XYZ file of C-alpha atoms in Angstrom:
423
model
C 47.622 -18.448 49.909
C 48.905 -21.567 48.160
C 45.238 -22.870 47.796
C 44.299 -19.563 45.903
C 47.487 -19.789 43.946
C 46.635 -23.328 42.875
C 42.904 -22.411 42.278
C 44.106 -19.709 39.704
C 46.735 -21.974 38.002
C 44.113 -24.571 37.583
C 41.759 -22.040 36.095
C 44.213 -20.466 33.706
C 45.207 -24.001 32.564
C 41.779 -25.080 31.847
C 41.499 -23.710 28.389
C 44.566 -25.414 27.212
C 43.329 -28.707 28.313
C 40.554 -28.589 25.714
C 43.370 -27.846 22.987
C 43.222 -24.056 23.345
C 40.585 -24.107 20.420
C 39.596 -20.606 19.293
C 35.989 -19.470 19.620
C 33.973 -18.946 16.443
C 33.962 -15.154 16.988
C 32.602 -12.495 14.435
C 36.182 -11.693 12.931
C 36.770 -15.316 12.362
C 33.416 -15.803 10.852
C 34.234 -12.944 8.355
C 37.734 -14.443 7.633
C 36.029 -17.643 6.928
C 33.530 -16.007 4.721
C 36.226 -13.900 2.806
C 38.482 -16.941 2.202
C 35.673 -19.053 1.289
C 34.496 -16.640 -1.405
C 38.056 -16.262 -2.836
C 38.226 -20.055 -3.138
C 34.864 -20.108 -4.857
C 35.973 -17.552 -7.241
C 39.043 -19.439 -7.979
C 36.938 -22.547 -8.797
C 34.486 -20.600 -10.682
C 37.459 -18.984 -13.232
C 39.012 -22.484 -13.657
C 35.749 -24.495 -14.143
C 33.993 -21.876 -16.136
C 30.782 -22.386 -14.133
C 29.999 -18.734 -13.949
C 26.661 -19.111 -12.162
C 28.333 -20.198 -8.835
C 28.159 -16.708 -7.579
C 25.530 -15.354 -9.740
C 22.884 -12.896 -8.201
C 20.261 -15.544 -8.841
C 22.338 -18.253 -7.230
C 22.984 -16.219 -4.117
C 19.408 -15.131 -3.712
C 18.111 -18.823 -4.298
C 20.693 -19.902 -1.542
C 19.506 -17.343 0.928
C 15.764 -18.301 0.304
C 16.783 -21.873 0.947
C 19.101 -21.229 3.898
C 16.485 -19.066 5.877
C 14.124 -22.022 6.871
C 17.130 -24.140 7.820
C 18.671 -21.309 9.636
C 15.464 -20.583 11.613
C 15.217 -24.628 12.618
C 18.919 -24.344 13.651
C 18.286 -21.237 15.868
C 15.425 -22.750 17.360
C 17.571 -25.953 18.169
C 20.101 -23.635 19.695
C 17.718 -22.012 22.104
C 16.489 -25.313 23.298
C 19.941 -26.956 23.725
C 21.464 -24.019 25.417
C 18.918 -24.695 28.218
C 19.675 -28.265 28.271
C 16.807 -29.747 26.035
C 17.684 -31.753 23.045
C 14.888 -30.827 20.364
C 14.664 -33.532 17.678
C 11.060 -32.462 17.227
C 12.090 -29.391 15.089
C 10.958 -31.234 11.913
C 7.428 -31.581 13.439
C 7.166 -28.009 14.639
C 8.275 -26.799 11.250
C 5.410 -28.921 9.802
C 2.872 -27.191 12.265
C 4.348 -23.925 11.128
C 3.777 -24.571 7.533
C 0.102 -25.767 7.956
C -0.830 -22.771 10.489
C 0.878 -20.351 8.467
C -0.979 -21.488 5.062
C -4.253 -21.819 6.876
C -4.285 -18.359 8.342
C -2.343 -16.961 5.369
C -4.743 -17.643 2.578
C -7.707 -16.458 4.722
C -6.283 -13.339 6.339
C -3.080 -12.328 4.709
C 0.644 -13.399 4.850
C 1.634 -11.729 7.890
C -1.184 -13.147 10.020
C -0.060 -16.380 8.548
C 3.514 -15.603 9.770
C 1.965 -15.206 13.354
C -0.038 -18.259 13.223
C 2.898 -20.234 11.930
C 5.017 -18.931 14.879
C 2.134 -19.903 17.328
C 1.608 -23.344 15.787
C 5.357 -24.250 16.162
C 5.353 -22.726 19.661
C 2.556 -25.099 20.602
C 4.762 -27.972 19.537
C 7.594 -26.502 21.725
C 5.287 -26.238 24.596
C 4.121 -29.799 24.244
C 7.798 -30.849 24.074
C 8.552 -29.016 27.345
C 5.713 -30.490 29.082
C 6.729 -33.986 28.207
C 10.452 -33.617 28.840
C 10.815 -30.987 31.556
C 7.570 -31.761 33.604
C 7.410 -35.446 33.115
C 11.171 -36.336 32.566
C 10.511 -38.364 29.326
C 13.338 -39.007 27.264
C 14.218 -36.155 24.992
C 14.633 -37.958 21.787
C 11.543 -40.131 22.308
C 9.393 -36.934 22.712
C 10.945 -35.255 19.747
C 10.283 -38.301 17.474
C 6.777 -38.591 18.998
C 6.174 -34.738 18.023
C 7.361 -35.495 14.535
C 4.971 -38.268 13.933
C 2.144 -36.433 15.682
C 2.592 -33.197 13.450
C 2.399 -35.403 10.257
C -0.831 -36.966 11.365
C -2.212 -33.905 12.856
C -1.839 -31.715 9.784
C -3.016 -34.333 7.308
C -6.033 -34.697 9.243
C -6.715 -30.966 9.576
C -6.291 -30.609 5.855
C -9.143 -32.791 4.949
C -11.809 -30.341 6.395
C -9.914 -27.014 5.907
C -8.108 -26.960 2.606
C -9.997 -29.717 0.763
C -13.095 -27.591 0.895
C -11.413 -24.248 0.202
C -11.269 -22.918 -3.566
C -8.090 -23.760 -5.154
C -7.105 -26.123 -2.318
C -7.012 -29.997 -1.611
C -6.668 -32.443 1.020
C -2.734 -32.057 0.314
C -2.179 -28.454 -0.351
C -3.672 -25.088 0.478
C -4.966 -22.326 -1.763
C -2.449 -19.664 -3.043
C -1.249 -17.373 -0.271
C -0.472 -13.711 -1.182
C 3.218 -12.784 -1.255
C 5.080 -10.613 1.189
C 6.532 -7.416 0.052
C 10.047 -7.779 -1.616
C 12.897 -5.180 -1.468
C 14.905 -4.296 -4.615
C 17.195 -1.477 -4.492
C 16.613 0.326 -7.962
C 20.026 1.369 -9.598
C 22.238 -0.543 -7.244
C 20.740 -3.879 -8.037
C 21.118 -3.488 -11.833
C 24.749 -2.128 -11.457
C 25.735 -5.099 -9.274
C 24.106 -7.509 -11.922
C 26.123 -5.828 -14.639
C 29.428 -6.015 -12.541
C 28.635 -9.633 -11.984
C 27.947 -10.613 -15.536
C 31.822 -9.614 -16.344
C 33.230 -12.488 -14.490
C 36.236 -10.824 -12.968
C 37.975 -12.771 -10.342
C 36.556 -11.930 -7.069
C 35.139 -8.606 -7.839
C 32.341 -10.039 -9.741
C 31.733 -12.711 -6.967
C 31.526 -10.092 -4.632
C 29.093 -8.124 -6.776
C 26.986 -11.348 -7.107
C 26.835 -11.777 -3.304
C 25.744 -8.301 -2.509
C 23.426 -8.144 -5.558
C 21.697 -11.251 -4.151
C 21.191 -9.483 -0.873
C 19.461 -6.390 -2.369
C 17.521 -7.940 -5.090
C 13.986 -9.431 -4.544
C 14.683 -9.617 -0.845
C 11.311 -10.665 1.063
C 10.776 -8.579 4.371
C 10.391 -11.778 6.285
C 14.048 -12.834 4.936
C 15.266 -9.623 6.730
C 13.313 -10.418 9.751
C 15.020 -13.857 9.849
C 18.551 -12.503 9.330
C 18.067 -10.006 12.259
C 17.072 -12.936 14.553
C 20.669 -14.255 14.321
C 22.337 -11.194 15.950
C 19.231 -10.901 18.135
C 19.663 -14.389 19.372
C 23.379 -13.775 20.241
C 22.721 -10.613 22.050
C 19.794 -11.786 24.310
C 21.640 -15.398 25.132
C 25.288 -13.869 25.580
C 24.631 -10.269 26.536
C 21.714 -10.053 28.977
C 21.261 -11.504 32.459
C 18.190 -13.589 31.123
C 20.508 -15.253 28.783
C 23.025 -16.016 31.428
C 20.401 -17.701 33.397
C 19.082 -19.789 30.439
C 22.452 -20.946 29.476
C 23.167 -21.900 32.897
C 20.495 -24.385 32.877
C 22.146 -26.127 30.075
C 25.468 -26.176 31.652
C 24.719 -27.049 35.445
C 21.056 -26.756 36.176
C 21.762 -27.711 40.046
C 24.192 -24.974 40.464
C 21.690 -22.702 38.790
C 18.876 -23.650 40.967
C 21.244 -23.023 44.042
C 21.738 -19.527 42.997
C 17.895 -18.694 42.588
C 17.276 -19.608 39.021
C 13.755 -21.113 38.276
C 15.362 -23.894 36.114
C 11.781 -25.109 34.799
C 10.720 -21.750 33.845
C 13.785 -21.174 31.662
C 13.665 -24.629 30.039
C 9.913 -23.872 29.275
C 10.705 -20.314 27.845
C 13.647 -21.843 25.893
C 11.745 -24.683 24.305
C 8.731 -22.659 23.393
C 10.785 -19.986 21.749
C 12.729 -22.878 19.958
C 9.249 -24.311 18.595
C 8.218 -20.700 17.685
C 11.351 -20.254 15.447
C 10.933 -23.548 13.854
C 7.323 -22.599 13.018
C 8.587 -19.423 11.633
C 10.908 -21.658 9.396
C 7.932 -23.576 8.263
C 5.794 -20.468 7.691
C 8.629 -18.885 5.595
C 8.399 -22.229 3.437
C 4.786 -21.952 2.918
C 4.337 -18.218 2.353
C 7.632 -16.919 0.939
C 9.325 -19.802 -0.642
C 6.374 -21.527 -2.325
C 3.335 -19.451 -1.636
C 1.376 -22.303 -0.946
C 1.244 -25.341 1.717
C 2.002 -28.780 0.563
C 2.101 -32.047 2.339
C 5.626 -32.972 3.043
C 7.265 -29.742 2.002
C 9.684 -29.371 4.883
C 11.640 -32.384 3.428
C 13.815 -32.799 6.487
C 14.867 -29.107 6.785
C 14.460 -29.627 10.705
C 16.899 -32.225 10.972
C 19.318 -30.460 8.701
C 18.883 -27.392 10.717
C 19.861 -29.440 13.795
C 23.049 -30.471 11.849
C 23.752 -26.927 10.998
C 23.396 -26.064 14.780
C 25.930 -28.807 15.646
C 28.427 -27.529 12.721
C 28.171 -24.057 14.510
C 29.273 -25.497 17.859
C 25.956 -24.342 19.439
C 26.660 -20.688 18.477
C 24.428 -18.438 16.121
C 27.203 -17.314 13.872
C 28.582 -20.611 13.140
C 24.896 -22.007 12.686
C 24.228 -19.420 10.003
C 27.382 -20.562 8.332
C 26.221 -24.098 8.305
C 22.630 -23.155 7.099
C 24.211 -21.061 4.329
C 26.429 -23.856 3.249
C 23.556 -26.299 2.725
C 21.360 -23.417 1.088
C 24.222 -22.728 -1.436
C 24.776 -26.616 -2.574
C 20.978 -27.004 -2.685
C 20.629 -23.975 -4.837
C 23.501 -25.115 -6.978
C 21.515 -28.560 -7.568
C 18.308 -26.563 -8.399
C 19.817 -23.879 -10.783
C 22.755 -25.593 -12.499
C 22.488 -29.145 -11.906
C 25.295 -31.157 -12.973
C 27.605 -28.569 -14.316
C 27.650 -26.480 -11.061
C 27.968 -29.781 -8.834
C 30.960 -30.871 -11.116
C 32.589 -27.549 -10.212
C 31.940 -28.325 -6.675
C 34.068 -31.505 -6.964
C 37.155 -29.293 -7.529
C 36.091 -26.956 -4.690
C 35.972 -30.056 -2.226
C 39.217 -31.347 -3.550
C 40.804 -27.899 -2.819
C 39.520 -27.917 0.656
C 40.717 -31.397 1.464
C 44.307 -30.218 0.120
C 44.203 -27.643 2.594
C 43.019 -30.094 5.383
C 46.081 -32.507 4.383
C 48.488 -29.578 4.892
C 46.804 -28.492 8.184
C 46.972 -32.381 9.400
C 50.473 -32.673 8.393
C 51.407 -29.577 10.396
C 49.543 -31.113 13.446
C 51.466 -34.354 12.665
C 48.428 -36.389 12.137
C 49.685 -38.595 9.413
C 47.002 -41.355 9.149
C 44.333 -38.420 8.788
C 46.345 -36.566 6.271
C 47.031 -39.588 4.212
C 43.132 -40.490 4.183
C 42.348 -37.023 3.251
C 45.015 -37.020 0.424
C 43.655 -40.269 -1.141
C 40.220 -38.691 -1.278
C 41.323 -35.379 -2.628
C 43.168 -37.144 -5.440
C 40.151 -39.118 -6.283
C 38.191 -35.862 -6.784
C 40.850 -34.402 -8.675
C 40.987 -37.248 -11.054
C 37.014 -37.535 -11.196
C 36.946 -33.706 -12.014
C 39.819 -33.985 -14.630
C 38.333 -36.921 -16.641
C 34.560 -36.126 -16.401
C 32.532 -33.266 -17.829
C 29.497 -33.947 -15.426
C 28.309 -35.910 -12.569
C 25.657 -38.702 -12.327
C 22.081 -37.059 -11.584
C 21.955 -39.235 -8.469
C 25.029 -37.495 -7.007
C 23.496 -33.840 -8.050
C 20.460 -34.692 -5.915
C 22.637 -36.055 -2.982
C 25.232 -33.109 -3.137
C 23.542 -30.879 -0.290
C 23.463 -33.854 1.995
C 26.946 -35.275 1.269
C 28.327 -31.769 1.668
C 26.444 -31.540 5.110
C 27.957 -34.800 6.245
C 31.471 -33.838 5.157
C 31.250 -30.607 7.054
C 30.117 -32.331 10.230
C 32.766 -35.007 9.973
C 35.382 -32.363 9.562
C 34.297 -30.191 12.229
C 33.454 -32.912 14.858
C 36.881 -32.639 16.760
C 36.240 -28.976 17.993
C 32.544 -29.205 19.027
C 31.319 -28.772 22.564
C 27.823 -29.132 23.482
C 26.402 -27.662 26.730
C 27.302 -30.017 29.588
C 23.813 -30.896 30.730
C 22.267 -30.981 27.217
C 19.712 -33.925 27.183
C 20.419 -35.012 30.672
C 17.317 -35.545 33.014
C 16.744 -32.895 35.786
C 14.400 -32.880 38.614
C 13.643 -29.696 40.931
C 15.591 -30.038 43.928
C 17.829 -32.870 43.094
C 21.078 -30.997 44.448
C 19.655 -30.897 47.912
């Protein structure tokens, strides 16, 4: 009796040992989105940067966030099974090339399928090297990134170079995928957003961006986020896959074929990254160009880490980067200047929270940075162009730094595993 009581006590006390942190569940995600939107609306009113939540801004942010989100979703599949996938960038590159190669010849949806296949081939190669042969995951991922660049450059020389409208560094134009715009509602929301009312116009701008010029492939990508959550957290298949990333020895002792689930997870991971690459080539630009991924595979990995290896949190991270990147492209210095005020307010909230937690050193550092940003915003009208270009990356680093303390990766993520090692 005493042993069982002790076990129960240890079990019930376990969550408190980690600090009692709340999981990033759907209600919390919705609360974060609502609070963030109210804060952005306040900054828009103060700064006069009315494009912060315009229909075009939200639509552009969504288009920029989707490839990052798909790469992050791919990383989540692999790492939940215990395989670190640094090769997401290379798998995206394969997706862009295969998607464009098939897309300009046989149509955009065929290009999407081939983009997924191209990325999945990269994922399969990563699985063979890491799972079967036990090569270090980081080394394998970096090798795939290098291999993808060289392979696509070589293939372009005798495919796109000979095609009409193409060259050794870009493909011919690809037909567009059907876009959805809800007539009537789209115009009404655009008019409401143009009135620049506090919060109301911002909500109209966000919703309007979701119903104006929305590609069908964007809809598919958005549905993959709850789809991934359901598969990995609500099915027996997902439970077995996640057990491979937490304790593969225990999973094997219960009859789980760990190798099989790792292979499936990493191949799916590559396919999702390839889909992100195909989106870049077919939807975002309508053409393949060498180097067009621009490090989005790495940023997707950062978004996944920010989201604590959960689909909803990952989507928030991808959306944040897409938003800041869209600000840079649409409004340049004016919008990024308004972001200085937004970051300063966020840091003020961080100061209050750290004081509540009695973390005085962290509060002091945050207060100094916030004061510097307030002064920068007050005494300038714009920011240097170099800072505008770096704003999305700086934002990503700040968010990762602020969220680092609550992160918990799968316990066996990146650790070598050999079949039968628990016997």
